[in-house]
Amino acid sequence: MESSATTTASSSTGPPLSAALPTGDYEVFLSFRGADVRKRFADHLYTSLARAKIRTFRDEEELEKGEAIESSLVLAIPESKIYIPILSERYASSKWCLTELAQMVECWKQGKGHIILPIFYFVDPRDVRKQQGPYQQAFEEHTTKHTPQTVNEWEEALLKVGKMKGWHVTESHGEGAVVDEVLSKVESHLRSMYTLVTDELVGIDTPVKEVMELLNLGSSTGKVIVGIHGMGGLGKTTLVQAVYNKICAQFDRCCFLDDAREALAKSNVSEGINLIKDRVCKHKLLLIEEDAGISEEFVKVATGLPLALKVIGSFLFRRERSFWEEKLIELQEIASTSENPLLKRLKISYNDLSPDEKQIFLDISCFFIGSYKDVLYYLWSDCGFYPESGITTLIDRSLMKQHEEDRFWMHDHIRDLGRAIVKEEDVEHPYKRSRIWSFEDTLDMLRKGEVNIFLSIIR
């Protein structure tokens, strides 16, 4: 029996998620056999997606009268971003469902950013993979009506999708819970898609050009080191990612060093100092020149800092206009009165978290950056938290990332925010705080004779 937890198709065997995203009228494409699930599960899922303002294609809603089904599917499938096939017992008996599934898999294999999130609706994923059980009879009939090539394409599509992790709807794992999980995962994927670095990233062209010019200055000697410096969260890593392909295309040999110390260690020291001195690009704040109304006001209160823009933008994503206006006033007040406006700006996203989500956030910021998720999920579950949904929310709010190897990561400013929140619990007495991670605080407690008090609290 498959787990109800889900991962994207890109994390299974197959092409990686590309930054070149599909750009169509739809975000989600639902594929299902109407007689099996239309009036129950499919309708519930479609309604939930629609309420979340996620543009979803389903044929009985979107096909105009007299329009050929094939022509609509040819457009709707490749232009959608996320595919959700609801694999019911009689799904394979429909040639249209199998045709849709085969085209989904073909788009996914092209590596252009499409994601498949399968739902196994009262059917065993092994039956889907091997075309056995309720799928066996359907394929026996298909072999008498369709060409071997067509049948093979359908079989291959079922094999691929049957191996992907998704949701298994059973009597013990209710339909409502699965719908909620699917909606949460779809929203998470859409957020990450919209925040990927692309060639259309506003304001990136000028710094990319400056870096390329610096590199060209040293191309005649065959050796050049370019340093990119600036405050944390400014977008230095994003700049490096944006310029990477251009560099590889122009130079036969190149590498990226994390910092100037590593650069000096790998080159002649005196020569390296001159190179870094002569080839430094100070990455500037992101500026928006076009008048974009309220969005421009948010850019101003974020002072053009990409990290703040990302966190604020994630917080405002899919919120009503009135919510935007209220939060803009709050941010403007913070900018004019706060001694540390950046952390205060970031904190508005933290304040909107649930109590459980706040505890998970503070745990990661204080203790678990770089840790693997598996053990921590057990820890948080034992505490009565809900780590799957909690981590998803934190990622959606751009407050953390989860790397492919399932390790947690936070930007330094986000980490500092969490630790500052804990310190505010009691500035003078660390032992009264909910968390202690600092060696200096521990030494301070030793000097003040507060360690015994701290141990008594733990016991």
Short mmCIF file of C-alpha atoms in Angstrom, two decimals:
data_model
loop_
_atom_site.label_atom_id
_atom_site.label_comp_id
_atom_site.label_asym_id
_atom_site.label_seq_id
_atom_site.Cartn_x
_atom_site.Cartn_y
_atom_site.Cartn_z
CA MET A 1 0.00 0.00 0.00
CA GLU A 2 1.43 3.35 -1.04
CA SER A 3 2.01 6.10 1.50
CA SER A 4 -0.28 9.09 1.42
CA ALA A 5 2.76 11.36 1.40
CA THR A 6 3.69 12.78 -1.97
CA THR A 7 6.74 13.94 -3.85
CA THR A 8 6.94 15.52 -7.26
CA ALA A 9 7.47 13.48 -10.36
CA SER A 10 10.78 15.22 -10.85
CA SER A 11 12.11 13.59 -7.71
CA SER A 12 11.49 10.14 -9.12
CA THR A 13 13.41 8.69 -12.01
CA GLY A 14 13.04 11.11 -14.87
CA PRO A 15 14.06 14.49 -16.18
CA PRO A 16 14.77 17.33 -13.74
CA LEU A 17 12.45 20.28 -13.27
CA SER A 18 13.47 23.00 -15.69
CA ALA A 19 13.23 26.72 -15.26
CA ALA A 20 11.47 26.92 -18.63
CA LEU A 21 7.91 26.65 -17.37
CA PRO A 22 4.82 25.89 -19.41
CA THR A 23 2.84 29.06 -19.97
CA GLY A 24 -0.81 28.47 -20.80
CA ASP A 25 -4.33 29.34 -19.67
CA TYR A 26 -4.36 26.50 -17.13
CA GLU A 27 -2.27 25.61 -14.12
CA VAL A 28 -3.71 22.16 -13.41
CA PHE A 29 -5.08 19.46 -15.71
CA LEU A 30 -7.42 16.88 -14.14
CA SER A 31 -7.71 13.51 -15.87
CA PHE A 32 -10.36 11.06 -14.66
CA ARG A 33 -13.06 8.66 -15.81
CA GLY A 34 -16.24 10.59 -15.17
CA ALA A 35 -18.47 7.65 -14.31
CA ASP A 36 -16.15 6.63 -11.48
CA VAL A 37 -15.38 9.86 -9.64
CA ARG A 38 -17.02 12.88 -11.29
CA LYS A 39 -19.80 13.43 -8.76
CA ARG A 40 -17.66 12.73 -5.70
CA PHE A 41 -13.92 12.96 -5.49
CA ALA A 42 -13.17 14.78 -8.77
CA ASP A 43 -15.85 17.40 -8.14
CA HIS A 44 -14.62 17.96 -4.58
CA LEU A 45 -11.02 18.36 -5.78
CA TYR A 46 -11.98 20.64 -8.68
CA THR A 47 -14.06 22.85 -6.39
CA SER A 48 -11.22 23.15 -3.87
CA LEU A 49 -8.75 24.13 -6.60
CA ALA A 50 -11.20 26.65 -8.06
CA ARG A 51 -11.81 28.25 -4.66
CA ALA A 52 -8.06 28.67 -4.31
CA LYS A 53 -8.15 30.51 -7.67
CA ILE A 54 -6.07 27.80 -9.36
CA ARG A 55 -6.98 27.59 -13.06
CA THR A 56 -7.96 23.96 -13.59
CA PHE A 57 -8.95 22.14 -16.79
CA ARG A 58 -11.54 19.38 -16.79
CA ASP A 59 -13.15 18.44 -20.06
CA GLU A 60 -16.85 18.66 -19.19
CA GLU A 61 -16.28 22.25 -17.97
CA GLU A 62 -13.89 23.54 -20.60
CA LEU A 63 -14.86 21.93 -23.94
CA GLU A 64 -17.11 24.15 -26.00
CA LYS A 65 -20.04 22.56 -27.78
CA GLY A 66 -19.06 21.12 -31.13
CA GLU A 67 -15.35 21.41 -30.41
CA ALA A 68 -13.29 18.33 -31.12
CA ILE A 69 -11.97 16.71 -27.95
CA GLU A 70 -8.61 15.97 -29.51
CA SER A 71 -7.86 19.59 -30.45
CA SER A 72 -8.69 20.85 -26.97
CA LEU A 73 -6.50 18.27 -25.28
CA VAL A 74 -3.61 19.00 -27.63
CA LEU A 75 -3.63 22.57 -26.30
CA ALA A 76 -4.68 22.07 -22.67
CA ILE A 77 -2.24 19.32 -21.68
CA PRO A 78 1.11 20.82 -22.78
CA GLU A 79 0.11 24.30 -21.59
CA SER A 80 -0.87 23.13 -18.09
CA LYS A 81 1.79 23.04 -15.37
CA ILE A 82 0.60 20.24 -13.10
CA TYR A 83 -1.14 17.00 -14.12
CA ILE A 84 -3.40 15.14 -11.68
CA PRO A 85 -4.59 11.78 -13.06
CA ILE A 86 -7.20 10.15 -10.81
CA LEU A 87 -6.52 6.47 -11.48
CA SER A 88 -9.75 4.67 -10.59
CA GLU A 89 -10.65 1.01 -11.22
CA ARG A 90 -12.11 1.72 -14.68
CA TYR A 91 -9.71 4.49 -15.68
CA ALA A 92 -7.91 2.16 -18.12
CA SER A 93 -11.17 1.23 -19.86
CA SER A 94 -11.35 4.75 -21.34
CA LYS A 95 -9.18 5.33 -24.39
CA TRP A 96 -9.48 9.08 -23.79
CA CYS A 97 -8.07 8.76 -20.27
CA LEU A 98 -5.17 6.66 -21.53
CA THR A 99 -4.54 9.10 -24.38
CA GLU A 100 -4.43 11.97 -21.89
CA LEU A 101 -2.08 10.06 -19.60
CA ALA A 102 0.29 9.19 -22.44
CA GLN A 103 0.51 12.84 -23.48
CA MET A 104 1.12 13.92 -19.87
CA VAL A 105 4.02 11.49 -19.59
CA GLU A 106 5.41 12.65 -22.92
CA CYS A 107 5.35 16.30 -21.76
CA TRP A 108 6.91 15.33 -18.42
CA LYS A 109 9.72 13.42 -20.16
CA GLN A 110 10.66 16.55 -22.12
CA GLY A 111 11.87 18.16 -18.91
CA LYS A 112 10.09 21.49 -19.39
CA GLY A 113 8.75 21.82 -15.89
CA HIS A 114 5.60 19.69 -15.99
CA ILE A 115 4.75 17.75 -12.83
CA ILE A 116 2.59 14.63 -12.45
CA LEU A 117 0.80 14.09 -9.12
CA PRO A 118 -1.10 10.77 -9.39
CA ILE A 119 -4.00 9.76 -7.19
CA PHE A 120 -4.64 6.01 -6.87
CA TYR A 121 -8.37 5.95 -6.17
CA PHE A 122 -9.23 2.61 -4.56
CA VAL A 123 -6.80 0.89 -6.88
CA ASP A 124 -3.43 -0.67 -6.08
CA PRO A 125 -0.48 1.19 -7.68
CA ARG A 126 1.00 -2.22 -8.57
CA ASP A 127 -2.08 -2.98 -10.69
CA VAL A 128 -1.50 0.32 -12.50
CA ARG A 129 2.18 -0.42 -13.14
CA LYS A 130 1.64 -3.99 -14.34
CA GLN A 131 -1.82 -3.60 -15.92
CA GLN A 132 -3.24 -6.33 -13.75
CA GLY A 133 -6.36 -6.68 -11.62
CA PRO A 134 -9.09 -4.34 -12.93
CA TYR A 135 -6.70 -3.01 -15.60
CA GLN A 136 -6.00 -6.41 -17.14
CA GLN A 137 -9.43 -6.88 -18.74
CA ALA A 138 -9.39 -3.34 -20.12
CA PHE A 139 -6.10 -3.95 -21.92
CA GLU A 140 -7.27 -7.30 -23.28
CA GLU A 141 -10.05 -5.38 -25.01
CA HIS A 142 -7.72 -2.58 -26.15
CA THR A 143 -5.42 -5.04 -27.94
CA THR A 144 -8.32 -6.07 -30.19
CA LYS A 145 -9.32 -2.50 -31.07
CA HIS A 146 -6.10 -0.48 -31.27
CA THR A 147 -2.67 -0.77 -32.86
CA PRO A 148 0.19 -2.39 -30.89
CA GLN A 149 2.05 0.93 -30.93
CA THR A 150 -0.85 2.75 -29.28
CA VAL A 151 -1.32 0.04 -26.66
CA ASN A 152 2.41 0.06 -25.90
CA GLU A 153 2.34 3.84 -25.38
CA TRP A 154 -0.52 3.44 -22.91
CA GLU A 155 1.26 0.63 -21.07
CA GLU A 156 4.46 2.67 -20.81
CA ALA A 157 2.53 5.68 -19.47
CA LEU A 158 0.86 3.56 -16.77
CA LEU A 159 4.21 2.02 -15.84
CA LYS A 160 5.82 5.46 -15.42
CA VAL A 161 2.94 6.98 -13.43
CA GLY A 162 2.47 3.82 -11.36
CA LYS A 163 6.04 4.21 -10.08
CA MET A 164 5.54 7.82 -9.01
CA LYS A 165 4.71 8.61 -5.42
CA GLY A 166 1.29 10.05 -4.99
CA TRP A 167 -1.80 9.54 -2.88
CA HIS A 168 -3.60 6.22 -2.29
CA VAL A 169 -7.26 6.76 -1.47
CA THR A 170 -8.54 3.89 0.68
CA GLU A 171 -11.21 3.37 3.31
CA SER A 172 -8.66 4.23 6.00
CA HIS A 173 -7.35 7.37 4.27
CA GLY A 174 -10.39 9.50 3.60
CA GLU A 175 -11.14 11.47 0.44
CA GLY A 176 -11.41 14.83 2.22
CA ALA A 177 -7.95 14.51 3.75
CA VAL A 178 -6.44 13.63 0.37
CA VAL A 179 -8.10 16.62 -1.30
CA ASP A 180 -6.61 18.93 1.34
CA GLU A 181 -3.14 17.38 0.87
CA VAL A 182 -3.34 17.65 -2.92
CA LEU A 183 -4.40 21.31 -2.73
CA SER A 184 -1.53 22.10 -0.36
CA LYS A 185 1.00 20.38 -2.63
CA VAL A 186 -0.32 22.07 -5.79
CA GLU A 187 -0.09 25.51 -4.14
CA SER A 188 3.45 24.70 -3.00
CA HIS A 189 4.54 23.71 -6.50
CA LEU A 190 2.95 26.78 -8.09
CA ARG A 191 4.75 29.06 -5.63
CA SER A 192 8.09 27.46 -6.39
CA MET A 193 7.44 27.66 -10.13
CA TYR A 194 6.68 31.35 -10.01
CA THR A 195 9.86 32.10 -8.02
CA LEU A 196 12.34 30.24 -10.22
CA VAL A 197 15.12 32.30 -11.73
CA THR A 198 14.36 32.97 -15.40
CA ASP A 199 15.77 35.06 -18.20
CA GLU A 200 12.94 37.53 -17.57
CA LEU A 201 13.99 38.24 -13.95
CA VAL A 202 13.48 41.98 -13.47
CA GLY A 203 16.68 43.97 -12.99
CA ILE A 204 19.13 41.11 -13.64
CA ASP A 205 20.39 42.19 -17.08
CA THR A 206 22.60 45.06 -15.91
CA PRO A 207 24.57 43.17 -13.20
CA VAL A 208 24.97 40.18 -15.54
CA LYS A 209 26.44 42.51 -18.17
CA GLU A 210 28.82 44.03 -15.61
CA VAL A 211 30.11 40.61 -14.54
CA MET A 212 30.59 39.52 -18.14
CA GLU A 213 32.55 42.70 -18.88
CA LEU A 214 34.84 42.03 -15.92
CA LEU A 215 35.41 38.49 -17.10
CA ASN A 216 36.19 39.67 -20.60
CA LEU A 217 38.87 42.02 -19.25
CA GLY A 218 40.87 39.04 -18.05
CA SER A 219 40.16 36.66 -20.92
CA SER A 220 43.29 37.74 -22.81
CA THR A 221 45.57 36.55 -19.99
CA GLY A 222 43.66 33.32 -19.52
CA LYS A 223 43.20 33.90 -15.78
CA VAL A 224 40.71 36.10 -13.97
CA ILE A 225 39.00 36.11 -10.59
CA VAL A 226 35.82 38.14 -10.11
CA GLY A 227 34.48 38.76 -6.62
CA ILE A 228 30.83 39.61 -6.02
CA HIS A 229 30.13 41.20 -2.66
CA GLY A 230 27.27 42.87 -0.88
CA MET A 231 25.00 42.42 2.13
CA GLY A 232 23.23 39.12 2.73
CA GLY A 233 20.00 38.60 0.81
CA LEU A 234 21.02 40.99 -1.93
CA GLY A 235 20.85 38.32 -4.64
CA LYS A 236 24.52 37.43 -5.15
CA THR A 237 23.78 33.72 -5.57
CA THR A 238 20.96 34.49 -7.99
CA LEU A 239 23.35 36.66 -10.02
CA VAL A 240 25.87 33.82 -10.19
CA GLN A 241 23.16 31.40 -11.32
CA ALA A 242 21.96 33.83 -13.98
CA VAL A 243 25.45 34.35 -15.42
CA TYR A 244 26.58 30.71 -15.16
CA ASN A 245 25.43 29.49 -18.58
CA LYS A 246 26.83 32.53 -20.29
CA ILE A 247 30.23 31.91 -18.71
CA CYS A 248 30.29 28.22 -19.63
CA ALA A 249 29.39 29.05 -23.21
CA GLN A 250 32.19 31.62 -23.53
CA PHE A 251 35.05 30.06 -21.57
CA ASP A 252 36.45 26.55 -21.88
CA ARG A 253 37.44 26.28 -18.23
CA CYS A 254 35.83 28.03 -15.30
CA CYS A 255 34.93 27.39 -11.69
CA PHE A 256 33.04 29.11 -8.91
CA LEU A 257 34.63 29.69 -5.51
CA ASP A 258 32.51 30.30 -2.43
CA ASP A 259 34.59 33.19 -1.09
CA ALA A 260 37.76 35.23 -1.53
CA ARG A 261 39.70 33.11 0.97
CA GLU A 262 39.25 30.02 -1.17
CA ALA A 263 40.21 32.01 -4.26
CA LEU A 264 43.44 33.15 -2.62
CA ALA A 265 44.23 29.63 -1.43
CA LYS A 266 43.99 28.33 -4.99
CA SER A 267 46.10 31.04 -6.58
CA ASN A 268 49.31 32.94 -5.97
CA VAL A 269 48.56 35.09 -2.91
CA SER A 270 49.99 38.40 -4.09
CA GLU A 271 48.65 37.93 -7.60
CA GLY A 272 45.26 36.90 -6.23
CA ILE A 273 44.93 40.06 -4.19
CA ASN A 274 45.48 42.20 -7.26
CA LEU A 275 43.01 40.18 -9.28
CA ILE A 276 40.29 40.46 -6.66
CA LYS A 277 40.98 44.15 -6.17
CA ASP A 278 40.71 44.81 -9.89
CA ARG A 279 37.74 42.56 -10.59
CA VAL A 280 35.19 43.29 -7.91
CA CYS A 281 31.54 43.72 -8.81
CA LYS A 282 29.45 45.25 -6.04
CA HIS A 283 25.97 43.88 -6.52
CA LYS A 284 23.44 46.71 -6.19
CA LEU A 285 19.93 46.74 -4.82
CA LEU A 286 17.18 45.71 -7.20
CA LEU A 287 15.42 48.76 -8.62
CA ILE A 288 12.01 48.86 -10.24
CA GLU A 289 11.50 51.82 -12.53
CA GLU A 290 8.06 51.05 -13.95
CA ASP A 291 5.02 52.33 -12.08
CA ALA A 292 3.30 49.23 -10.73
CA GLY A 293 0.94 50.79 -8.22
CA ILE A 294 0.78 49.02 -4.90
CA SER A 295 3.45 46.54 -5.99
CA GLU A 296 5.89 49.42 -6.36
CA GLU A 297 5.08 50.52 -2.82
CA PHE A 298 5.99 47.06 -1.54
CA VAL A 299 9.27 47.27 -3.44
CA LYS A 300 9.98 50.57 -1.70
CA VAL A 301 9.33 49.28 1.82
CA ALA A 302 11.53 46.28 1.03
CA THR A 303 14.23 48.77 -0.07
CA GLY A 304 14.77 46.68 -3.21
CA LEU A 305 16.29 43.79 -1.19
CA PRO A 306 15.45 40.53 -3.01
CA LEU A 307 15.21 38.44 0.18
CA ALA A 308 12.65 40.81 1.70
CA LEU A 309 10.77 40.98 -1.61
CA LYS A 310 10.67 37.19 -1.79
CA VAL A 311 9.36 36.73 1.76
CA ILE A 312 6.83 39.57 1.45
CA GLY A 313 5.72 38.36 -1.98
CA SER A 314 5.22 34.79 -0.70
CA PHE A 315 3.22 36.16 2.22
CA LEU A 316 0.94 38.18 -0.10
CA PHE A 317 0.55 35.42 -2.70
CA ARG A 318 -3.14 34.83 -3.56
CA ARG A 319 -4.33 37.25 -0.84
CA GLU A 320 -7.09 39.78 -1.36
CA ARG A 321 -6.38 43.41 -2.25
CA SER A 322 -7.60 44.58 1.19
CA PHE A 323 -5.02 42.31 2.83
CA TRP A 324 -2.27 43.84 0.66
CA GLU A 325 -3.31 47.37 1.61
CA GLU A 326 -3.37 46.56 5.33
CA LYS A 327 0.06 44.92 5.29
CA LEU A 328 1.52 47.76 3.24
CA ILE A 329 0.54 50.23 5.98
CA GLU A 330 2.11 47.93 8.61
CA LEU A 331 5.34 47.64 6.62
CA GLN A 332 5.54 51.40 6.07
CA GLU A 333 5.21 51.97 9.83
CA ILE A 334 7.97 49.42 10.48
CA ALA A 335 10.25 51.13 7.96
CA SER A 336 9.81 54.50 9.64
CA THR A 337 10.05 53.51 13.31
CA SER A 338 12.02 50.27 13.70
CA GLU A 339 15.68 50.06 14.71
CA ASN A 340 16.06 46.83 12.70
CA PRO A 341 13.56 47.23 9.86
CA LEU A 342 14.69 44.18 7.87
CA LEU A 343 13.98 41.66 10.65
CA LYS A 344 10.74 43.44 11.50
CA ARG A 345 9.64 43.25 7.86
CA LEU A 346 10.42 39.55 7.74
CA LYS A 347 8.59 39.00 11.01
CA ILE A 348 5.17 39.86 9.57
CA SER A 349 5.27 36.53 7.74
CA TYR A 350 6.24 34.75 10.97
CA ASN A 351 3.37 36.42 12.85
CA ASP A 352 0.86 34.92 10.43
CA LEU A 353 1.98 31.33 11.14
CA SER A 354 -0.04 28.97 13.32
CA PRO A 355 1.32 28.22 16.84
CA ASP A 356 2.63 24.81 15.71
CA GLU A 357 4.28 26.30 12.61
CA LYS A 358 5.99 28.91 14.76
CA GLN A 359 7.47 26.22 16.99
CA ILE A 360 8.80 24.27 14.00
CA PHE A 361 10.27 27.46 12.53
CA LEU A 362 12.04 28.37 15.78
CA ASP A 363 13.38 24.82 16.18
CA ILE A 364 14.94 24.91 12.71
CA SER A 365 16.37 28.41 13.06
CA CYS A 366 17.96 27.61 16.42
CA PHE A 367 19.04 23.99 16.03
CA PHE A 368 18.30 22.18 12.79
CA ILE A 369 19.68 24.08 9.79
CA GLY A 370 21.42 21.42 7.71
CA SER A 371 19.61 18.56 9.48
CA TYR A 372 17.75 15.76 7.73
CA LYS A 373 13.96 15.83 7.96
CA ASP A 374 13.18 12.19 8.84
CA VAL A 375 14.15 12.17 12.52
CA LEU A 376 12.76 15.67 13.04
CA TYR A 377 9.36 14.63 11.67
CA TYR A 378 9.15 12.00 14.42
CA LEU A 379 10.18 14.57 17.02
CA TRP A 380 7.57 17.12 15.95
CA SER A 381 4.85 14.48 15.60
CA ASP A 382 5.51 13.35 19.18
CA CYS A 383 5.10 16.99 20.23
CA GLY A 384 1.64 17.03 18.66
CA PHE A 385 2.68 19.19 15.71
CA TYR A 386 1.95 18.48 12.04
CA PRO A 387 5.37 18.62 10.37
CA GLU A 388 4.28 17.78 6.80
CA SER A 389 1.89 20.70 6.54
CA GLY A 390 4.06 22.90 8.77
CA ILE A 391 7.18 22.51 6.62
CA THR A 392 5.11 23.04 3.47
CA THR A 393 3.84 26.35 4.86
CA LEU A 394 7.33 27.52 5.82
CA ILE A 395 8.60 26.72 2.32
CA ASP A 396 5.61 28.46 0.76
CA ARG A 397 6.37 31.58 2.82
CA SER A 398 10.03 31.49 1.66
CA LEU A 399 11.10 31.13 5.29
CA MET A 400 13.15 27.98 4.56
CA LYS A 401 14.14 25.53 1.85
CA GLN A 402 14.36 21.76 1.73
CA HIS A 403 17.17 20.46 -0.45
CA GLU A 404 16.85 17.37 -2.65
CA GLU A 405 18.57 15.23 0.00
CA ASP A 406 15.82 16.32 2.46
CA ARG A 407 18.02 18.67 4.49
CA PHE A 408 16.72 21.95 5.87
CA TRP A 409 18.23 25.32 4.92
CA MET A 410 17.54 28.93 5.89
CA HIS A 411 18.99 32.22 4.76
CA ASP A 412 21.16 33.85 7.44
CA HIS A 413 18.71 36.73 7.90
CA ILE A 414 15.80 34.31 8.37
CA ARG A 415 17.85 32.32 10.89
CA ASP A 416 18.69 35.55 12.73
CA LEU A 417 14.99 36.42 12.82
CA GLY A 418 14.12 33.15 14.56
CA ARG A 419 16.92 33.50 17.09
CA ALA A 420 16.02 37.13 17.78
CA ILE A 421 12.43 36.06 18.51
CA VAL A 422 13.68 33.51 21.06
CA LYS A 423 16.05 36.03 22.67
CA GLU A 424 13.14 38.45 23.11
CA GLU A 425 11.48 35.87 25.42
CA ASP A 426 13.96 37.04 28.12
CA VAL A 427 16.87 39.27 27.18
CA GLU A 428 18.66 39.11 30.53
CA HIS A 429 18.20 35.45 31.51
CA PRO A 430 18.90 32.85 28.78
CA TYR A 431 17.71 29.99 31.01
CA LYS A 432 14.19 31.42 30.88
CA ARG A 433 14.05 31.18 27.08
CA SER A 434 12.42 28.28 25.25
CA ARG A 435 15.67 27.39 23.45
CA ILE A 436 19.40 27.75 24.13
CA TRP A 437 21.82 27.19 21.25
CA SER A 438 24.59 29.72 21.95
CA PHE A 439 27.86 28.67 23.57
CA GLU A 440 28.29 32.24 24.80
CA ASP A 441 24.92 32.13 26.56
CA THR A 442 25.91 28.85 28.22
CA LEU A 443 29.17 30.38 29.49
CA ASP A 444 27.24 33.40 30.72
CA MET A 445 24.92 31.13 32.71
CA LEU A 446 27.97 29.36 34.21
CA ARG A 447 29.47 32.68 35.32
CA LYS A 448 26.18 33.73 36.89
CA GLY A 449 25.59 30.35 38.56
CA GLU A 450 22.36 29.84 36.60
CA VAL A 451 23.17 26.40 35.14
CA ASN A 452 21.59 24.51 38.05
CA ILE A 453 18.43 26.54 37.62
CA PHE A 454 18.41 25.69 33.92
CA LEU A 455 18.88 21.96 34.59
CA SER A 456 16.08 22.03 37.14
CA ILE A 457 13.75 23.56 34.55
CA ILE A 458 14.67 20.83 32.03
CA ARG A 459 14.00 18.08 34.57
#
